[in-house]
Amino acid sequence: MTTERTRNFSIIAHIDHGKTTLSDRLLEHTRTITEREQQDQLLDSMDLERERGITIKSHPVTMEYEAKDGQTYKLNLLDTPGHVDFSYEVSRSLAACEGAILIVDAAQGVEAQTVANLHLATDQELTIVPVINKIDLPSADLDMAHRQLEDILAIPAEEAIPVSAKMALGISDVLEAIVERVPPPSEVDDSYLRASVFDSVFNSFRGVVSYIRVFSGEVRRGSGIRMMSTGKTYEVKEVGVFTPKMEACDVLKTGDVGYLIANMKSSSEVKIGDTVTESRNPAAEPLPGFKEIQPMVFSGIYPVTTDDFEQLKLSMGKLQINDAAFQYSAESSAALGFGFRCGFLGLLHMEIVQERLRREYGMDVISTYPSVIYEVRKTNGEELLIDNPTFLPDPAEIQEILEPTVRAFIITPNEFIGDLIQLMTEKRGMVEHTETLDTSRVMLTSVLPLNEILVDFNDRMKSMTRGYGSMDYEHSKYQVAKLVKMDIRINEEPVDAFSTIVHKDKAQAHGRRLCKKLKEVIPQQLFKVPIQAAVGGSIIARETITAMRKNVTAKCYGGDITRKRKLLEKQKEGKKKMKAIGKVNIPQEAFIKVLKSSSD
């Protein structure tokens, strides 16, 4: 089929606005799948995706559609993830398209991620086809949706197509709009092969499967290719398209979206956004927009029983093969034993990795409090990137510490603005400006430290707005902050697993909370055990676990009081000696309880 009759498009929307349901209907309408193969969330292949109702990996599919003009068109759909943690995958998928279907929920209107995803699409200069979904709902308000399209997104309301993906209404209108409005892939004069890798998965029988979009030239089985970021060369074993299953074909030409299997052993050899070219006749320049994925959130992951360390190492290796954004390196802790320091794109990504470790590999793990990468400038001019409080230099050597920030877009009903501004102030955020969206909702744009929104920000924002608030964020710049390292000492001994980097003004409250929690979970000893939170040399919070006491005077009845005193003094001396030589062994359960309650 000619390039002129090829259309590459993506579907973008806020979470739960119906991306995956619409893609299911498009597959049915174009008869890409038979009735026997039909099922909900067809392109979501992982159990986790189906359970949570979210898309985690991009899924391409090629459809053939006979338009009203009698011509048959090849439509390549890229179903993208909607969550901010996977925004790099979204941007790479959009770079492989010429157009995007933007879905807006007829009942909920424009949400935070609708705005963020539209920004991504307009940055790539894509043709936008607006679709208003869920028109069958009793609460659907088409006038409101049209008004918001024009006022917030600056898209003419008459361009919007009313659709109900669930009831299969208006699906042919969407397909016609794709054919008419989305431009065909542009032809390039030269014949050099340039293909962009927008995703990759690992198949244990066939190795790495790279999802590619061919921008110029052609790639066929047996040809030699080169990855432009690494310079390594490979031989192509198979090329093909998704229908939605993998289907081998002879050649992928300009404008085609499909897969490529070469002799690659691990997914680290393929980088998302990289350019594939011929090894014998390579292109001079790679396609624009490639950048390495950098993790933003770090956490220690340890096996609950130390015997499982090797098994955990093996499981993480297998997981990384399927998820190039996940990074890990071995580390050890005096309290938790041997484990790994892991890097994630965000908190949802971290949750999904832990869930996959439990489910797919049967691993029981503990994770430490999540942290971010801090930039430390030392007095001697040296700059360090710190993701673990243990590696923070001595305070005397530090000139300043910078922390990463995010620009957050929060859409909320009017009556909750006061509560949200208070929450942002508590989280050291600053509201840049507010924008009225309609009679009942506003959008707050604010800058917040990434560290502050890691654990409970989204949950608190949702409960404050009774579930009506929505948030999306993009990474912003680093800024100077008054940060200190807080250590927890148990019986004068520092415990590295509980060390955190906190803001100076919040250290005391955080220290008190942690000390109180530890007092509940550490078992009593035969001597007093002080639990202290310390910043540098000064103690900022303290709790004491009282000593277990044996009643040594039980056998004394009547008689002289000095006899009882002598026994009590003897006990006192014994406790003093025990305190001097005694060690507090913190049981593993105590760590699990404290770290779990911190992350809750």
Coordinates of N, CA and C in Angstrom, one line a residue, residues 47-233:
D47 N -1.7 -8.6 33.2 CA -2.8 -8.7 34.2 C -2.9 -7.4 35.0
L48 N -1.8 -6.8 35.3 CA -1.8 -5.5 36.1 C -2.6 -4.4 35.4
E49 N -2.4 -4.4 34.0 CA -3.1 -3.3 33.3 C -4.6 -3.5 33.3
R50 N -5.0 -4.8 33.2 CA -6.4 -5.1 33.3 C -7.0 -4.8 34.6
E51 N -6.3 -5.2 35.7 CA -6.8 -5.0 37.1 C -7.0 -3.6 37.4
R52 N -5.9 -2.8 37.1 CA -5.9 -1.4 37.5 C -6.7 -0.5 36.5
G53 N -7.0 -1.1 35.4 CA -7.6 -0.3 34.3 C -6.8 0.8 33.8
I54 N -5.4 0.6 33.7 CA -4.5 1.6 33.2 C -3.7 0.9 32.1
T55 N -3.1 1.7 31.2 CA -2.2 1.2 30.2 C -0.8 1.5 30.7
I56 N 0.1 0.5 30.7 CA 1.4 0.6 31.2 C 2.4 0.7 30.1
K57 N 2.2 -0.2 29.1 CA 3.1 -0.2 27.9 C 2.3 0.3 26.7
S58 N 3.0 0.9 25.7 CA 2.4 1.3 24.4 C 2.1 0.0 23.6
H59 N 1.0 0.0 22.9 CA 0.6 -1.1 22.1 C 0.3 -0.7 20.7
P60 N 1.1 -1.0 19.7 CA 0.7 -0.6 18.3 C -0.1 -1.6 17.6
V61 N -0.9 -1.2 16.6 CA -1.7 -2.2 15.9 C -2.0 -1.6 14.5
T62 N -1.9 -2.4 13.5 CA -2.2 -2.0 12.1 C -3.6 -2.5 11.6
M63 N -4.4 -1.5 11.1 CA -5.7 -1.8 10.7 C -5.9 -1.5 9.2
E64 N -6.8 -2.2 8.5 CA -7.1 -1.8 7.1 C -8.5 -1.3 7.1
Y65 N -8.8 -0.1 6.5 CA -10.1 0.5 6.5 C -10.5 0.9 5.1
E66 N -11.7 0.5 4.7 CA -12.2 1.0 3.4 C -13.1 2.2 3.6
A67 N -12.6 3.4 3.2 CA -13.2 4.6 3.4 C -14.4 4.8 2.5
K68 N -15.1 5.9 2.7 CA -16.3 6.2 1.9 C -16.0 6.5 0.4
D69 N -14.7 7.0 0.2 CA -14.3 7.3 -1.2 C -13.9 6.0 -2.0
G70 N -14.1 4.8 -1.3 CA -13.8 3.5 -2.0 C -12.4 3.1 -1.9
Q71 N -11.5 3.9 -1.4 CA -10.1 3.5 -1.3 C -9.9 2.8 0.1
T72 N -8.9 1.9 0.1 CA -8.5 1.2 1.3 C -7.3 1.8 1.9
Y73 N -7.4 2.2 3.2 CA -6.3 2.9 3.9 C -5.7 2.0 5.0
K74 N -4.4 2.1 5.2 CA -3.7 1.4 6.2 C -3.6 2.4 7.4
L75 N -4.2 2.0 8.6 CA -4.2 2.9 9.7 C -3.3 2.2 10.8
N76 N -2.3 3.0 11.2 CA -1.4 2.5 12.3 C -1.8 3.2 13.6
L77 N -2.3 2.5 14.6 CA -2.7 3.1 15.9 C -1.7 2.7 16.9
L78 N -1.3 3.7 17.7 CA -0.4 3.5 18.9 C -1.2 3.9 20.1
D79 N -1.6 2.9 20.9 CA -2.3 3.1 22.1 C -1.3 3.4 23.2
T80 N -1.4 4.6 23.8 CA -0.3 5.0 24.7 C -0.7 5.0 26.2
P81 N 0.2 4.9 27.1 CA -0.1 5.0 28.5 C -0.6 6.5 28.8
G82 N -1.4 6.6 29.9 CA -1.9 7.9 30.2 C -1.3 8.5 31.4
H83 N -0.6 7.7 32.2 CA 0.0 8.2 33.5 C 1.3 9.0 33.3
V84 N 1.4 10.0 34.2 CA 2.6 10.9 34.1 C 3.9 10.1 34.2
D85 N 4.0 9.0 34.9 CA 5.2 8.3 35.1 C 5.7 7.7 33.8
F86 N 4.8 7.5 32.8 CA 5.2 7.0 31.5 C 5.2 8.0 30.4
S87 N 5.3 9.3 30.8 CA 5.2 10.3 29.8 C 6.3 10.3 28.7
Y88 N 7.5 9.7 29.0 CA 8.5 9.6 28.0 C 8.1 8.6 26.9
E89 N 7.4 7.5 27.4 CA 6.9 6.6 26.4 C 5.8 7.2 25.5
V90 N 5.0 8.1 26.1 CA 4.0 8.8 25.4 C 4.6 9.7 24.3
S91 N 5.6 10.4 24.7 CA 6.3 11.4 23.8 C 7.0 10.7 22.6
R92 N 7.6 9.5 22.9 CA 8.2 8.7 21.8 C 7.2 8.2 20.9
S93 N 6.0 7.7 21.4 CA 5.0 7.1 20.6 C 4.4 8.2 19.7
L94 N 4.2 9.5 20.3 CA 3.7 10.6 19.5 C 4.6 11.0 18.4
A95 N 5.9 10.9 18.6 CA 6.9 11.2 17.6 C 6.8 10.3 16.4
A96 N 6.2 9.1 16.6 CA 6.1 8.2 15.5 C 4.8 8.4 14.7
C97 N 4.0 9.4 15.1 CA 2.7 9.7 14.5 C 2.6 11.0 13.7
E98 N 1.6 11.2 12.9 CA 1.3 12.5 12.3 C 0.0 13.1 12.9
G99 N -0.7 12.3 13.6 CA -2.0 12.8 14.2 C -2.3 12.2 15.5
A100 N -3.2 12.8 16.3 CA -3.6 12.3 17.6 C -5.1 12.5 17.8
I101 N -5.8 11.5 18.3 CA -7.2 11.6 18.7 C -7.1 12.0 20.1
L102 N -7.7 13.2 20.4 CA -7.8 13.7 21.8 C -9.2 13.4 22.4
I103 N -9.2 12.6 23.4 CA -10.6 12.2 23.9 C -10.9 13.1 25.1
V104 N -12.1 13.6 25.2 CA -12.6 14.4 26.3 C -13.9 13.7 26.8
D105 N -13.9 13.4 28.1 CA -15.1 12.8 28.7 C -16.3 13.8 28.7
A106 N -17.4 13.4 28.2 CA -18.6 14.3 28.1 C -19.1 14.7 29.5
A107 N -18.9 13.8 30.5 CA -19.4 14.1 31.8 C -18.4 14.9 32.6
Q108 N -17.1 14.6 32.5 CA -16.1 15.2 33.4 C -15.4 16.4 32.7
G109 N -15.5 16.5 31.4 CA -14.8 17.6 30.7 C -13.3 17.5 30.7
V110 N -12.6 18.6 30.5 CA -11.2 18.6 30.4 C -10.5 18.4 31.7
E111 N -9.6 17.5 31.8 CA -8.9 17.2 33.1 C -7.4 17.6 33.0
A112 N -6.7 17.4 34.1 CA -5.3 17.9 34.1 C -4.4 17.2 33.0
Q113 N -4.6 15.9 32.9 CA -3.7 15.2 31.9 C -4.2 15.4 30.5
T114 N -5.4 15.8 30.3 CA -5.9 16.2 28.9 C -5.0 17.4 28.4
V115 N -4.8 18.3 29.3 CA -4.0 19.5 29.0 C -2.5 19.1 28.8
A116 N -2.0 18.3 29.7 CA -0.6 17.9 29.6 C -0.3 17.1 28.3
N117 N -1.2 16.2 28.0 CA -1.0 15.4 26.8 C -1.2 16.2 25.5
L118 N -2.1 17.2 25.5 CA -2.3 18.1 24.4 C -1.0 18.8 24.1
H119 N -0.3 19.3 25.3 CA 1.0 20.0 25.1 C 2.0 19.1 24.4
L120 N 2.1 17.8 24.9 CA 3.0 16.9 24.3 C 2.7 16.8 22.8
A121 N 1.4 16.7 22.4 CA 1.1 16.5 21.0 C 1.4 17.7 20.1
T122 N 1.1 18.9 20.7 CA 1.3 20.1 19.9 C 2.8 20.4 19.8
D123 N 3.6 20.0 20.8 CA 5.1 20.1 20.7 C 5.6 19.3 19.5
Q124 N 5.0 18.2 19.2 CA 5.4 17.3 18.1 C 4.7 17.7 16.8
E125 N 3.9 18.8 16.9 CA 3.2 19.4 15.7 C 2.3 18.4 15.0
L126 N 1.5 17.7 15.9 CA 0.6 16.7 15.3 C -0.8 17.3 15.0
T127 N -1.5 16.7 14.1 CA -2.9 17.2 13.8 C -3.8 16.6 14.9
I128 N -4.6 17.4 15.5 CA -5.4 16.9 16.6 C -6.9 16.7 16.1
V129 N -7.4 15.5 16.4 CA -8.8 15.2 16.1 C -9.5 15.1 17.4
P130 N -10.3 16.1 17.8 CA -11.0 16.0 19.1 C -12.2 15.1 19.1
V131 N -12.3 14.3 20.1 CA -13.5 13.3 20.2 C -14.1 13.5 21.6
I132 N -15.4 13.7 21.7 CA -16.1 13.8 23.0 C -16.7 12.4 23.2
N133 N -16.2 11.7 24.2 CA -16.7 10.3 24.5 C -17.7 10.3 25.6
K134 N -18.4 9.1 25.7 CA -19.3 8.9 26.8 C -20.6 9.7 26.7
I135 N -21.0 10.0 25.4 CA -22.2 10.8 25.2 C -23.5 10.1 25.7
D136 N -23.4 8.8 25.9 CA -24.6 8.0 26.3 C -24.9 8.1 27.8
L137 N -23.9 8.7 28.6 CA -24.2 8.8 30.0 C -25.3 9.8 30.4
P138 N -26.1 9.6 31.4 CA -27.1 10.5 31.8 C -26.5 11.9 32.2
S139 N -25.3 11.9 32.7 CA -24.6 13.1 33.2 C -23.8 13.8 32.1
A140 N -23.9 13.3 30.9 CA -23.1 13.9 29.8 C -23.6 15.3 29.5
D141 N -22.7 16.3 29.3 CA -23.0 17.7 29.0 C -22.2 18.1 27.9
L142 N -22.7 18.0 26.7 CA -22.0 18.3 25.4 C -21.6 19.7 25.3
D143 N -22.6 20.6 25.7 CA -22.3 22.1 25.6 C -21.1 22.4 26.5
M144 N -21.0 21.9 27.7 CA -19.9 22.1 28.6 C -18.6 21.6 28.0
A145 N -18.6 20.4 27.4 CA -17.4 19.9 26.8 C -17.0 20.7 25.6
H146 N -17.9 21.2 24.8 CA -17.6 22.1 23.6 C -16.9 23.4 24.1
R147 N -17.6 23.9 25.1 CA -17.1 25.2 25.7 C -15.6 25.1 26.2
Q148 N -15.4 24.0 26.9 CA -14.1 23.8 27.5 C -13.0 23.5 26.4
L149 N -13.4 22.8 25.3 CA -12.5 22.6 24.2 C -12.0 23.9 23.7
E150 N -12.9 24.9 23.5 CA -12.6 26.2 23.0 C -11.8 27.0 24.0
D151 N -12.3 27.1 25.2 CA -11.8 28.0 26.2 C -10.4 27.5 26.7
I152 N -10.3 26.2 27.0 CA -9.1 25.7 27.7 C -8.1 25.3 26.7
L153 N -8.5 24.5 25.7 CA -7.6 23.9 24.7 C -7.4 24.6 23.4
A154 N -8.3 25.7 23.2 CA -8.3 26.5 22.0 C -8.5 25.6 20.7
I155 N -9.4 24.7 20.8 CA -9.7 23.8 19.7 C -11.2 24.2 19.3
P156 N -11.4 24.5 18.0 CA -12.8 24.8 17.6 C -13.8 23.7 17.9
A157 N -14.9 24.0 18.5 CA -15.9 23.0 19.0 C -16.5 22.2 17.8
E158 N -16.6 22.9 16.6 CA -17.3 22.2 15.5 C -16.4 21.0 15.0
E159 N -15.1 21.0 15.3 CA -14.2 19.9 14.9 C -14.5 18.6 15.7
A160 N -15.1 18.8 16.9 CA -15.3 17.6 17.8 C -16.3 16.6 17.3
I161 N -15.9 15.3 17.5 CA -16.8 14.2 17.0 C -17.5 13.6 18.3
P162 N -18.8 13.6 18.4 CA -19.5 13.0 19.5 C -19.5 11.5 19.4
V163 N -19.1 10.8 20.4 CA -18.8 9.3 20.3 C -19.3 8.6 21.7
S164 N -19.7 7.4 21.6 CA -19.8 6.6 22.8 C -19.1 5.3 22.4
A165 N -17.9 5.2 22.9 CA -17.0 4.0 22.6 C -17.7 2.7 23.2
K166 N -18.3 2.9 24.3 CA -18.9 1.7 25.0 C -20.1 1.2 24.1
M167 N -20.9 2.1 23.6 CA -22.1 1.7 22.8 C -21.8 1.6 21.3
A168 N -20.5 1.9 20.9 CA -20.1 1.8 19.5 C -20.8 2.9 18.6
L169 N -21.1 4.1 19.2 CA -21.7 5.1 18.4 C -20.7 6.1 17.9
G170 N -20.8 6.4 16.6 CA -19.9 7.5 16.0 C -18.5 6.9 15.7
I171 N -18.3 5.6 15.7 CA -17.0 5.1 15.4 C -16.5 5.3 13.9
S172 N -17.5 5.1 13.0 CA -17.2 5.4 11.6 C -16.8 6.8 11.3
D173 N -17.4 7.8 12.1 CA -17.1 9.2 11.9 C -15.6 9.4 12.3
V174 N -15.2 8.7 13.4 CA -13.8 8.9 13.9 C -12.8 8.4 12.8
L175 N -13.2 7.2 12.2 CA -12.3 6.6 11.2 C -12.2 7.5 9.9
E176 N -13.4 8.1 9.5 CA -13.4 9.0 8.4 C -12.5 10.3 8.7
A177 N -12.7 10.8 9.9 CA -11.9 12.0 10.3 C -10.4 11.7 10.3
I178 N -10.0 10.5 10.7 CA -8.6 10.1 10.6 C -8.1 10.1 9.2
V179 N -8.9 9.5 8.3 CA -8.5 9.5 6.8 C -8.4 10.9 6.2
E180 N -9.4 11.7 6.6 CA -9.5 13.1 6.0 C -8.5 14.1 6.6
R181 N -8.4 14.1 7.9 CA -7.7 15.1 8.6 C -6.2 14.8 8.9
V182 N -5.9 13.6 9.2 CA -4.5 13.2 9.5 C -3.7 13.1 8.2
P183 N -2.6 13.9 8.1 CA -1.8 13.9 6.9 C -1.0 12.5 6.7
P184 N -0.7 12.1 5.5 CA 0.1 10.9 5.3 C 1.5 11.2 5.7
P185 N 2.3 10.1 5.9 CA 3.7 10.3 6.3 C 4.4 11.0 5.1
S186 N 5.3 12.0 5.5 CA 6.0 12.7 4.4 C 7.2 11.9 3.9
E187 N 7.3 12.0 2.6 CA 8.4 11.3 1.8 C 9.7 12.0 2.0
V188 N 10.8 11.3 2.1 CA 12.1 11.9 2.2 C 12.8 11.6 0.9
D189 N 13.6 12.6 0.4 CA 14.3 12.4 -0.9 C 15.3 11.3 -0.9
D190 N 16.2 11.3 0.1 CA 17.2 10.2 0.1 C 16.7 8.8 0.4
S191 N 17.5 7.8 0.1 CA 17.0 6.5 0.4 C 17.6 5.8 1.6
Y192 N 18.2 6.6 2.5 CA 18.8 6.1 3.7 C 17.7 5.6 4.7
L193 N 18.0 4.5 5.3 CA 17.1 3.9 6.3 C 17.2 4.7 7.6
R194 N 16.0 5.3 8.0 CA 15.9 5.9 9.3 C 14.6 5.4 10.0
A195 N 14.8 4.7 11.1 CA 13.6 4.2 11.8 C 13.7 4.5 13.3
S196 N 12.7 5.0 13.9 CA 12.7 5.3 15.3 C 12.2 4.2 16.2
V197 N 12.9 3.9 17.2 CA 12.4 2.9 18.2 C 11.6 3.6 19.2
F198 N 10.3 3.2 19.3 CA 9.4 3.9 20.3 C 9.1 3.0 21.5
D199 N 9.4 1.7 21.4 CA 9.2 0.8 22.5 C 10.0 -0.5 22.3
S200 N 10.2 -1.3 23.3 CA 10.8 -2.6 23.1 C 10.3 -3.5 24.2
V201 N 10.2 -4.8 23.9 CA 9.8 -5.8 24.9 C 10.8 -7.0 24.7
F202 N 10.9 -7.8 25.7 CA 11.8 -9.0 25.6 C 11.0 -10.3 25.6
N203 N 11.3 -11.1 24.6 CA 10.6 -12.4 24.4 C 11.7 -13.4 24.7
S204 N 11.4 -14.3 25.7 CA 12.4 -15.3 26.1 C 12.9 -16.3 25.1
F205 N 12.1 -16.4 24.0 CA 12.4 -17.3 22.9 C 13.1 -16.6 21.7
R206 N 12.8 -15.3 21.5 CA 13.2 -14.6 20.3 C 14.1 -13.4 20.6
G207 N 14.3 -13.1 21.9 CA 15.2 -12.0 22.3 C 14.4 -10.7 22.3
V208 N 15.1 -9.6 21.9 CA 14.5 -8.3 22.0 C 13.6 -8.0 20.8
V209 N 12.4 -7.6 21.0 CA 11.5 -7.2 19.9 C 11.4 -5.6 20.0
S210 N 11.9 -5.0 19.0 CA 11.8 -3.5 18.9 C 10.6 -3.0 18.1
Y211 N 9.9 -2.1 18.7 CA 8.7 -1.5 18.0 C 9.3 -0.3 17.2
I212 N 9.1 -0.2 15.9 CA 9.7 0.9 15.1 C 8.7 1.5 14.2
R213 N 9.0 2.8 13.9 CA 8.3 3.5 12.8 C 9.4 3.9 11.8
V214 N 9.2 3.5 10.6 CA 10.1 3.8 9.5 C 9.8 5.2 8.9
F215 N 10.8 6.1 9.0 CA 10.7 7.5 8.5 C 11.2 7.6 7.1
S216 N 12.2 6.8 6.7 CA 12.7 6.8 5.3 C 13.4 5.5 5.0
G217 N 13.5 5.1 3.7 CA 14.1 3.9 3.4 C 13.2 2.7 3.7
E218 N 13.8 1.5 3.7 CA 13.1 0.3 4.1 C 14.0 -0.7 4.8
V219 N 13.4 -1.6 5.6 CA 14.1 -2.6 6.3 C 13.5 -3.9 6.1
R220 N 14.3 -4.9 5.7 CA 13.8 -6.2 5.4 C 14.6 -7.3 6.1
R221 N 14.1 -8.5 6.1 CA 14.8 -9.6 6.8 C 16.2 -9.9 6.1
G222 N 17.2 -10.1 7.0 CA 18.5 -10.4 6.5 C 19.4 -9.2 6.3
S223 N 18.8 -8.0 6.3 CA 19.7 -6.8 6.1 C 20.4 -6.4 7.4
G224 N 21.6 -5.8 7.3 CA 22.4 -5.4 8.4 C 22.0 -4.0 8.9
I225 N 21.8 -3.8 10.2 CA 21.4 -2.5 10.8 C 22.4 -2.1 11.8
R226 N 22.3 -0.7 12.1 CA 23.1 -0.2 13.2 C 22.3 0.7 14.1
M227 N 22.5 0.6 15.4 CA 21.8 1.5 16.4 C 22.7 2.7 16.5
M228 N 22.1 3.9 16.2 CA 23.0 5.1 16.2 C 23.5 5.6 17.5
S229 N 22.8 5.3 18.6 CA 23.3 5.8 19.9 C 24.4 4.9 20.4
T230 N 24.5 3.6 20.1 CA 25.6 2.8 20.6 C 26.6 2.5 19.5
G231 N 26.2 2.6 18.2 CA 27.1 2.2 17.1 C 27.2 0.7 16.9
K232 N 26.4 -0.1 17.6 CA 26.5 -1.5 17.4 C 25.7 -2.0 16.2
T233 N 26.2 -3.0 15.5 CA 25.5 -3.5 14.3 C 24.9 -4.9 14.6

